[in-house]
PDB file of C-alpha atoms and ligand atoms in Angstrom:
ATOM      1  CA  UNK A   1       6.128  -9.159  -7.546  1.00  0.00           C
ATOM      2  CA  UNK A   2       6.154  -8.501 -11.421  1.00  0.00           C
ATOM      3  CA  UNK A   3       9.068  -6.740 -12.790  1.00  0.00           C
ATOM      4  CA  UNK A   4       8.482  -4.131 -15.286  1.00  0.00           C
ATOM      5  CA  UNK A   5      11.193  -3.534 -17.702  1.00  0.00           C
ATOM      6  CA  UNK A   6      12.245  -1.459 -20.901  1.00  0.00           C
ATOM      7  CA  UNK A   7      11.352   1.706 -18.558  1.00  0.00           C
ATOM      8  CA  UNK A   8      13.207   4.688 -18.702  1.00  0.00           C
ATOM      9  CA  UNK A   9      14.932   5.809 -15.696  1.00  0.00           C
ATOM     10  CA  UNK A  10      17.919   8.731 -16.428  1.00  0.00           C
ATOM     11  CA  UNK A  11      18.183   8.019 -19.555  1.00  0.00           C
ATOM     12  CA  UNK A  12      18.891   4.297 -19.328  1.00  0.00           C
ATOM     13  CA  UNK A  13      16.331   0.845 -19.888  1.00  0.00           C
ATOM     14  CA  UNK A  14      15.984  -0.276 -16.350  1.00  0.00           C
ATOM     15  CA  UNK A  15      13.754  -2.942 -14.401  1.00  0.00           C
ATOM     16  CA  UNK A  16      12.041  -2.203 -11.542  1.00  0.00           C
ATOM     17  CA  UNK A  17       9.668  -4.122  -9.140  1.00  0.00           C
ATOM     18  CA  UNK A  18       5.493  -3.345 -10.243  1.00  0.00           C
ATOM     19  CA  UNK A  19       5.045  -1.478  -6.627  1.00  0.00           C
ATOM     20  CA  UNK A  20       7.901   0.931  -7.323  1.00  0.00           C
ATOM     21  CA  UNK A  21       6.580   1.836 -10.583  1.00  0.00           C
ATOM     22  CA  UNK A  22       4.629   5.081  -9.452  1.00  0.00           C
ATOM     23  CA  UNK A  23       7.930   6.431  -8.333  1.00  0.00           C
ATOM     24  CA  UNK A  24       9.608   5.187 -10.685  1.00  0.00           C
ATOM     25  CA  UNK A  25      12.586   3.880  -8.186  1.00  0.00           C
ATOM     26  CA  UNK A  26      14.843   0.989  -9.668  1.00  0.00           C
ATOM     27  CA  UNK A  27      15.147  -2.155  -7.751  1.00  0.00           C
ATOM     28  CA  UNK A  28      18.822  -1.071  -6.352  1.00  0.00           C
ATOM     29  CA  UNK A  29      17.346   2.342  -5.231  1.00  0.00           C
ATOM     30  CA  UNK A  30      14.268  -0.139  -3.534  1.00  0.00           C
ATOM     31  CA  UNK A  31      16.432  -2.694  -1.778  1.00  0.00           C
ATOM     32  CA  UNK A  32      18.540  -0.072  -0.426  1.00  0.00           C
ATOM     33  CA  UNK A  33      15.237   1.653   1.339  1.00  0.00           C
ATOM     34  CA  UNK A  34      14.491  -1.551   2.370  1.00  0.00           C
ATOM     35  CA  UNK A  35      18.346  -2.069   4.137  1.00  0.00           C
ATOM     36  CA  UNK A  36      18.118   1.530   5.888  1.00  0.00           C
ATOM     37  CA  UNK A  37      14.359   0.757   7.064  1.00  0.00           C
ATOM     38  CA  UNK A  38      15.416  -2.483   8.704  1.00  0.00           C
ATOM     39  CA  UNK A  39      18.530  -0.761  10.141  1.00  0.00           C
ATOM     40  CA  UNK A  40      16.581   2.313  11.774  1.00  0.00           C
ATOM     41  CA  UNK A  41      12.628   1.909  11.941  1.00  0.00           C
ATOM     42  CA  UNK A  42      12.255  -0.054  15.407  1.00  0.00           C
ATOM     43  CA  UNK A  43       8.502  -1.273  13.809  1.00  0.00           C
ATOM     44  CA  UNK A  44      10.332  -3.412  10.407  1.00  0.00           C
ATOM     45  CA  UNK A  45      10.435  -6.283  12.535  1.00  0.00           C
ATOM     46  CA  UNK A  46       6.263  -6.241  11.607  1.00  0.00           C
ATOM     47  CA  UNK A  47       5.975  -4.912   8.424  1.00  0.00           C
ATOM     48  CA  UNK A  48       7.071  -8.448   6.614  1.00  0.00           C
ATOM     49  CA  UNK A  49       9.758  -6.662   4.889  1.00  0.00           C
ATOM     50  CA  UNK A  50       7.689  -4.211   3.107  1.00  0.00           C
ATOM     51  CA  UNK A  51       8.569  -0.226   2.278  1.00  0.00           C
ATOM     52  CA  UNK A  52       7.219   1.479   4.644  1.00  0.00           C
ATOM     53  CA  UNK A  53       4.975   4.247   3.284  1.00  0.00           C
ATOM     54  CA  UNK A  54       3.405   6.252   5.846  1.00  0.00           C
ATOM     55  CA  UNK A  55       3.271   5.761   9.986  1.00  0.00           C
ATOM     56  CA  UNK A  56       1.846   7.329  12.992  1.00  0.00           C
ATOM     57  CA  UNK A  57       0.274   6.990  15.779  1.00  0.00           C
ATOM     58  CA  UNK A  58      -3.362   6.624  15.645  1.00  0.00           C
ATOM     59  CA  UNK A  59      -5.734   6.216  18.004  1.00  0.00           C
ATOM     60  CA  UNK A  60      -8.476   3.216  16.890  1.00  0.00           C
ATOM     61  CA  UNK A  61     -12.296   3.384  18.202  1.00  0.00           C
ATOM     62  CA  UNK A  62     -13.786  -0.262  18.668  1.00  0.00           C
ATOM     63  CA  UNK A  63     -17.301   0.323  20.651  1.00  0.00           C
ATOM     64  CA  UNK A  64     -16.576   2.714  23.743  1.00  0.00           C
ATOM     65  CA  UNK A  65     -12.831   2.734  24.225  1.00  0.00           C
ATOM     66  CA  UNK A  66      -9.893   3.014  21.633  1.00  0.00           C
ATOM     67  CA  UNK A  67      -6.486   1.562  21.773  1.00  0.00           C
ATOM     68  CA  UNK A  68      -3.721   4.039  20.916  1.00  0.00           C
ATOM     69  CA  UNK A  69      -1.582   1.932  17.742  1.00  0.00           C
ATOM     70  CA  UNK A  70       1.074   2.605  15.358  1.00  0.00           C
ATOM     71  CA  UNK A  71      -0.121   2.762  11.822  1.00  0.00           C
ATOM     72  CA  UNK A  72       2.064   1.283   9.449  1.00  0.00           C
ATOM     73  CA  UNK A  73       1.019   1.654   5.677  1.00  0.00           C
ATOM     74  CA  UNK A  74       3.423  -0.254   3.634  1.00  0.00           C
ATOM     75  CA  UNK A  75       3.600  -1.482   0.248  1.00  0.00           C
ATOM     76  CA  UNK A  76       1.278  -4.584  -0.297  1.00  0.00           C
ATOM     77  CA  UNK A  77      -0.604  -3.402   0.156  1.00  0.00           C
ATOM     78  CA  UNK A  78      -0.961  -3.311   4.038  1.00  0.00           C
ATOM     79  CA  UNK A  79      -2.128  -1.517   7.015  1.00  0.00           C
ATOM     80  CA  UNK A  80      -0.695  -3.205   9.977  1.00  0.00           C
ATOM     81  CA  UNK A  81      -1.426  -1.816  13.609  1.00  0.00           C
ATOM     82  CA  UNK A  82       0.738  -2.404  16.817  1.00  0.00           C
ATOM     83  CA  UNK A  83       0.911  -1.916  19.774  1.00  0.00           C
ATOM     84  CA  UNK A  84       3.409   0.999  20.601  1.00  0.00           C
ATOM     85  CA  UNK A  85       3.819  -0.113  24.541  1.00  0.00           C
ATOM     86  CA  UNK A  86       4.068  -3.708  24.517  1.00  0.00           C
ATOM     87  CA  UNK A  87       5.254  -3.816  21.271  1.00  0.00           C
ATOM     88  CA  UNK A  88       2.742  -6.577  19.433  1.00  0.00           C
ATOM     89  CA  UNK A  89       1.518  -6.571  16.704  1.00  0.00           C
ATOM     90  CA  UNK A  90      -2.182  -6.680  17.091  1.00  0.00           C
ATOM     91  CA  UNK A  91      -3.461  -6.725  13.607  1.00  0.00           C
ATOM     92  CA  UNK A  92      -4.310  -5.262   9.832  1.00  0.00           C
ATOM     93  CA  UNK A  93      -6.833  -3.785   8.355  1.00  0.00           C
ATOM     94  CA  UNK A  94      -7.435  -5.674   5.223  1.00  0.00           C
ATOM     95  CA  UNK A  95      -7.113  -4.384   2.098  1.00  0.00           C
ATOM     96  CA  UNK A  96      -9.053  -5.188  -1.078  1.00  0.00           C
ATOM     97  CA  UNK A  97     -10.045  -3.034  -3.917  1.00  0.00           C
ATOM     98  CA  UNK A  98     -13.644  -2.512  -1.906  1.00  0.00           C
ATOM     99  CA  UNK A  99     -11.052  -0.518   0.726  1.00  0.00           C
ATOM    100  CA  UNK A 100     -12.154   3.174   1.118  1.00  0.00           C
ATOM    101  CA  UNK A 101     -10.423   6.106   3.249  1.00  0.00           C
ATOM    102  CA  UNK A 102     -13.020   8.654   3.875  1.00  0.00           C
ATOM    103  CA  UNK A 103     -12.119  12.033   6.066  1.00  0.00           C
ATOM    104  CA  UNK A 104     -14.536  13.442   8.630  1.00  0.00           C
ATOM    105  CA  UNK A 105     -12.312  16.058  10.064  1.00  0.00           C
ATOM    106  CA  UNK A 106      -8.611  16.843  10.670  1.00  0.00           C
ATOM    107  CA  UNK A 107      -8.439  14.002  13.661  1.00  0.00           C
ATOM    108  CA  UNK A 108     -11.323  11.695  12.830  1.00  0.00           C
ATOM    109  CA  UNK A 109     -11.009   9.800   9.256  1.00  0.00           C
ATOM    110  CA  UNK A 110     -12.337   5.998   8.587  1.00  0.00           C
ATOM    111  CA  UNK A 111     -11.238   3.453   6.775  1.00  0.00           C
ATOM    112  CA  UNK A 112     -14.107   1.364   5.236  1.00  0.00           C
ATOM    113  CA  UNK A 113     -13.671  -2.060   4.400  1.00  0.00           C
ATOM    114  CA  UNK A 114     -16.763  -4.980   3.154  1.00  0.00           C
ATOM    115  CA  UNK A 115     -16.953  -6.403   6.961  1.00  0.00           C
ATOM    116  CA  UNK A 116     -16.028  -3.867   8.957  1.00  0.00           C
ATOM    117  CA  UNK A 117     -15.434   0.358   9.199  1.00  0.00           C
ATOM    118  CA  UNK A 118     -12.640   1.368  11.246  1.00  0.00           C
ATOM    119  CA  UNK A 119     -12.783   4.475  13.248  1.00  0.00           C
ATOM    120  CA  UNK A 120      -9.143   6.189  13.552  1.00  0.00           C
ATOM    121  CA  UNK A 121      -8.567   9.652  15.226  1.00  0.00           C
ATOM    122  CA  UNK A 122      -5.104  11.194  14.132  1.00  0.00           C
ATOM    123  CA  UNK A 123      -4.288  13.102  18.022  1.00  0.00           C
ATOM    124  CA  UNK A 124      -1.974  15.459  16.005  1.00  0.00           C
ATOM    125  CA  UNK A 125      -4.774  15.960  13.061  1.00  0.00           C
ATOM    126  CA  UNK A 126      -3.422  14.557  10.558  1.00  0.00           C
ATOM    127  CA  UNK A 127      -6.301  12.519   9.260  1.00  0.00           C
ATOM    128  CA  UNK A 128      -6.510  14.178   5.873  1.00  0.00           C
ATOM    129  CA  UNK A 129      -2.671  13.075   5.215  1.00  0.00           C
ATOM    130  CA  UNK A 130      -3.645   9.633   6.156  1.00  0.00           C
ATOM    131  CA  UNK A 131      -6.346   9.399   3.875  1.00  0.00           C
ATOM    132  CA  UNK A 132      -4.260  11.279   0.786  1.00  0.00           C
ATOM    133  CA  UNK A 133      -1.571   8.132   1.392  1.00  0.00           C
ATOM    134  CA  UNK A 134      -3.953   5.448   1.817  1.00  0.00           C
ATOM    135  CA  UNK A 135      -5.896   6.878  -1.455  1.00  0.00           C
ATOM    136  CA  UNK A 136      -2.825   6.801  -3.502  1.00  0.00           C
ATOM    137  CA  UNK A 137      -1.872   3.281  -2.122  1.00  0.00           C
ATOM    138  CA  UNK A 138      -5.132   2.660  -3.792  1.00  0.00           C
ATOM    139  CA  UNK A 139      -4.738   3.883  -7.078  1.00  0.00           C
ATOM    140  CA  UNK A 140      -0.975   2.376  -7.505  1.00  0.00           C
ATOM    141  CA  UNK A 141      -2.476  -1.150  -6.904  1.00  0.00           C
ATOM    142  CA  UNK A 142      -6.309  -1.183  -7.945  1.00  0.00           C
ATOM    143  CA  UNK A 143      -6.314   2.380 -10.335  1.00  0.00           C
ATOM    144  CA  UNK A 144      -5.879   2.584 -14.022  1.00  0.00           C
ATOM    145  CA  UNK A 145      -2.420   1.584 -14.909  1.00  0.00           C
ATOM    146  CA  UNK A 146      -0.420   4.340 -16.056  1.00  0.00           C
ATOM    147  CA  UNK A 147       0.950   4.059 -19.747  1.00  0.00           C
ATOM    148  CA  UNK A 148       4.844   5.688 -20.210  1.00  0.00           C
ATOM    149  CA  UNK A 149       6.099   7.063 -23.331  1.00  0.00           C
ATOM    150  CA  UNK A 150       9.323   7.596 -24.228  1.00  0.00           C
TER     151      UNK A 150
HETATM  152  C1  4IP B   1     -10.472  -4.357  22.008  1.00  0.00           C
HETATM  153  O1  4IP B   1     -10.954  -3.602  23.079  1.00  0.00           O
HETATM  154  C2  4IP B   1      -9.413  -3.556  21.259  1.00  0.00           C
HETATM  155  O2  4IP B   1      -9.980  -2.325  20.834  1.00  0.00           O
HETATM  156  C3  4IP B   1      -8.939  -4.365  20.054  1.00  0.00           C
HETATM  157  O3  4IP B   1      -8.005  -3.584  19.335  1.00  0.00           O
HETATM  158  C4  4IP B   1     -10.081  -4.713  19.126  1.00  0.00           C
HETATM  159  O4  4IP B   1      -9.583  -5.584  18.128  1.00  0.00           O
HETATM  160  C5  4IP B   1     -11.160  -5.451  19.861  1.00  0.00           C
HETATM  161  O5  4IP B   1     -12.269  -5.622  18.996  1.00  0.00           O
HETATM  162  C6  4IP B   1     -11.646  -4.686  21.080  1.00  0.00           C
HETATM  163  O6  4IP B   1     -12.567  -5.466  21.783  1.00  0.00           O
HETATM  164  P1  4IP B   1     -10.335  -3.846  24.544  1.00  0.00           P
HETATM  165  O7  4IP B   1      -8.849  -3.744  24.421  1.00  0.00           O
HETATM  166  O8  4IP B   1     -10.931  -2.758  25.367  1.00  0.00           O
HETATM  167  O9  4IP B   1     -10.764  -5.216  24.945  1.00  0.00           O
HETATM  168  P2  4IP B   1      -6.462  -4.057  19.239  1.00  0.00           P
HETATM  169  O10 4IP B   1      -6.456  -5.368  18.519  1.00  0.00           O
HETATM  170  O11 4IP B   1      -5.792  -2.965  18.466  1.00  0.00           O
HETATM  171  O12 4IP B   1      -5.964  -4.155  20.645  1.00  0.00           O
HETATM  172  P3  4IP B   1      -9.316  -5.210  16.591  1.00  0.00           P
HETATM  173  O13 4IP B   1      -7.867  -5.486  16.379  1.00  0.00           O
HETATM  174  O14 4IP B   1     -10.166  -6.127  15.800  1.00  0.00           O
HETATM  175  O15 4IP B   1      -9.651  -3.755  16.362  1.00  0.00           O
HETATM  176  P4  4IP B   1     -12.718  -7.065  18.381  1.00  0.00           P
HETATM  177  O16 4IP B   1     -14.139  -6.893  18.034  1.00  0.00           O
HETATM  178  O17 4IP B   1     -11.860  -7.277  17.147  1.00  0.00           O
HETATM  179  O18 4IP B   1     -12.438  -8.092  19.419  1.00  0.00           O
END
């Protein structure tokens, strides 16, 4: 990814990777989320190495039945889903800047994309948390870009 420099972080000009940007991390302070994800989140093995933003345990509608998957939001962006059980991963829900969280309730929220809308149910009712991260995943990568003065 692009590296954005001349940025002030404590006082000092520092690089950091684009995707950090919004929380203003440094690339050290990135990597070294990176390191303790792959040492103690048993899903980094799917997540291609991305930060992990947000996860839980969703439960996804497709026609009558739904599958119950582990959410991963990461940086990306991506949504990747797995399979908690047999541990696969069974897919993502693509992103694009046509990518639209939308809330129903506290369990049921969707996630519209051009081809297809996928129904999610948060069983601890969550839902309005997942759509907060997913919108701000958003706005980091497709929003207005954010100008910083000194
Ligand atoms: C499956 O239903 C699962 O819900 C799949 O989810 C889903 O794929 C399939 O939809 C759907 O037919 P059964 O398990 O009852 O057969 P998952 O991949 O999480 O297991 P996706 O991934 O696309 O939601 P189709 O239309 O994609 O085949």
């Amino acid at each position: 990814s692009q590296l954005l420099c001349k940025v002030e972080v404590d006082d000092k000009t520092d690089c950091m990777h684009e995707e950090s940007f919004d929380n203003m991390m440094t690339e050290q302070e990135h990597s070294e989320l990176i390191e303790k994800q792959k040492r103690e989140n048993i899903y980094h093995k799917f997540v291609e190495n991305h930060l992990v933003l947000k996860q839980g345990l969703v439960d996804k509608k497709r026609g009558l039945f739904s599958r119950r998957r582990m959410m991963l939001l990461t940086e990306g962006p991506h949504l990747y889903y797995v399979d908690p059980v047999n541990m696969v991963l069974k897919g993502q829900i693509p992103w694009s800047r046509e990518l639209r969280p939308e809330a129903k309730n506290f369990h049921i929220f969707y996630v519209h994309t051009p081809k297809r809308t996928y129904y999610l149910d948060d069983p601890d009712g969550y839902a309005l948390e997942w759509v907060k991260s997913i919108q701000e995943v958003w706005d980091r990568y497709f929003g207005t870009p954010k100008v910083v003065k000194k």
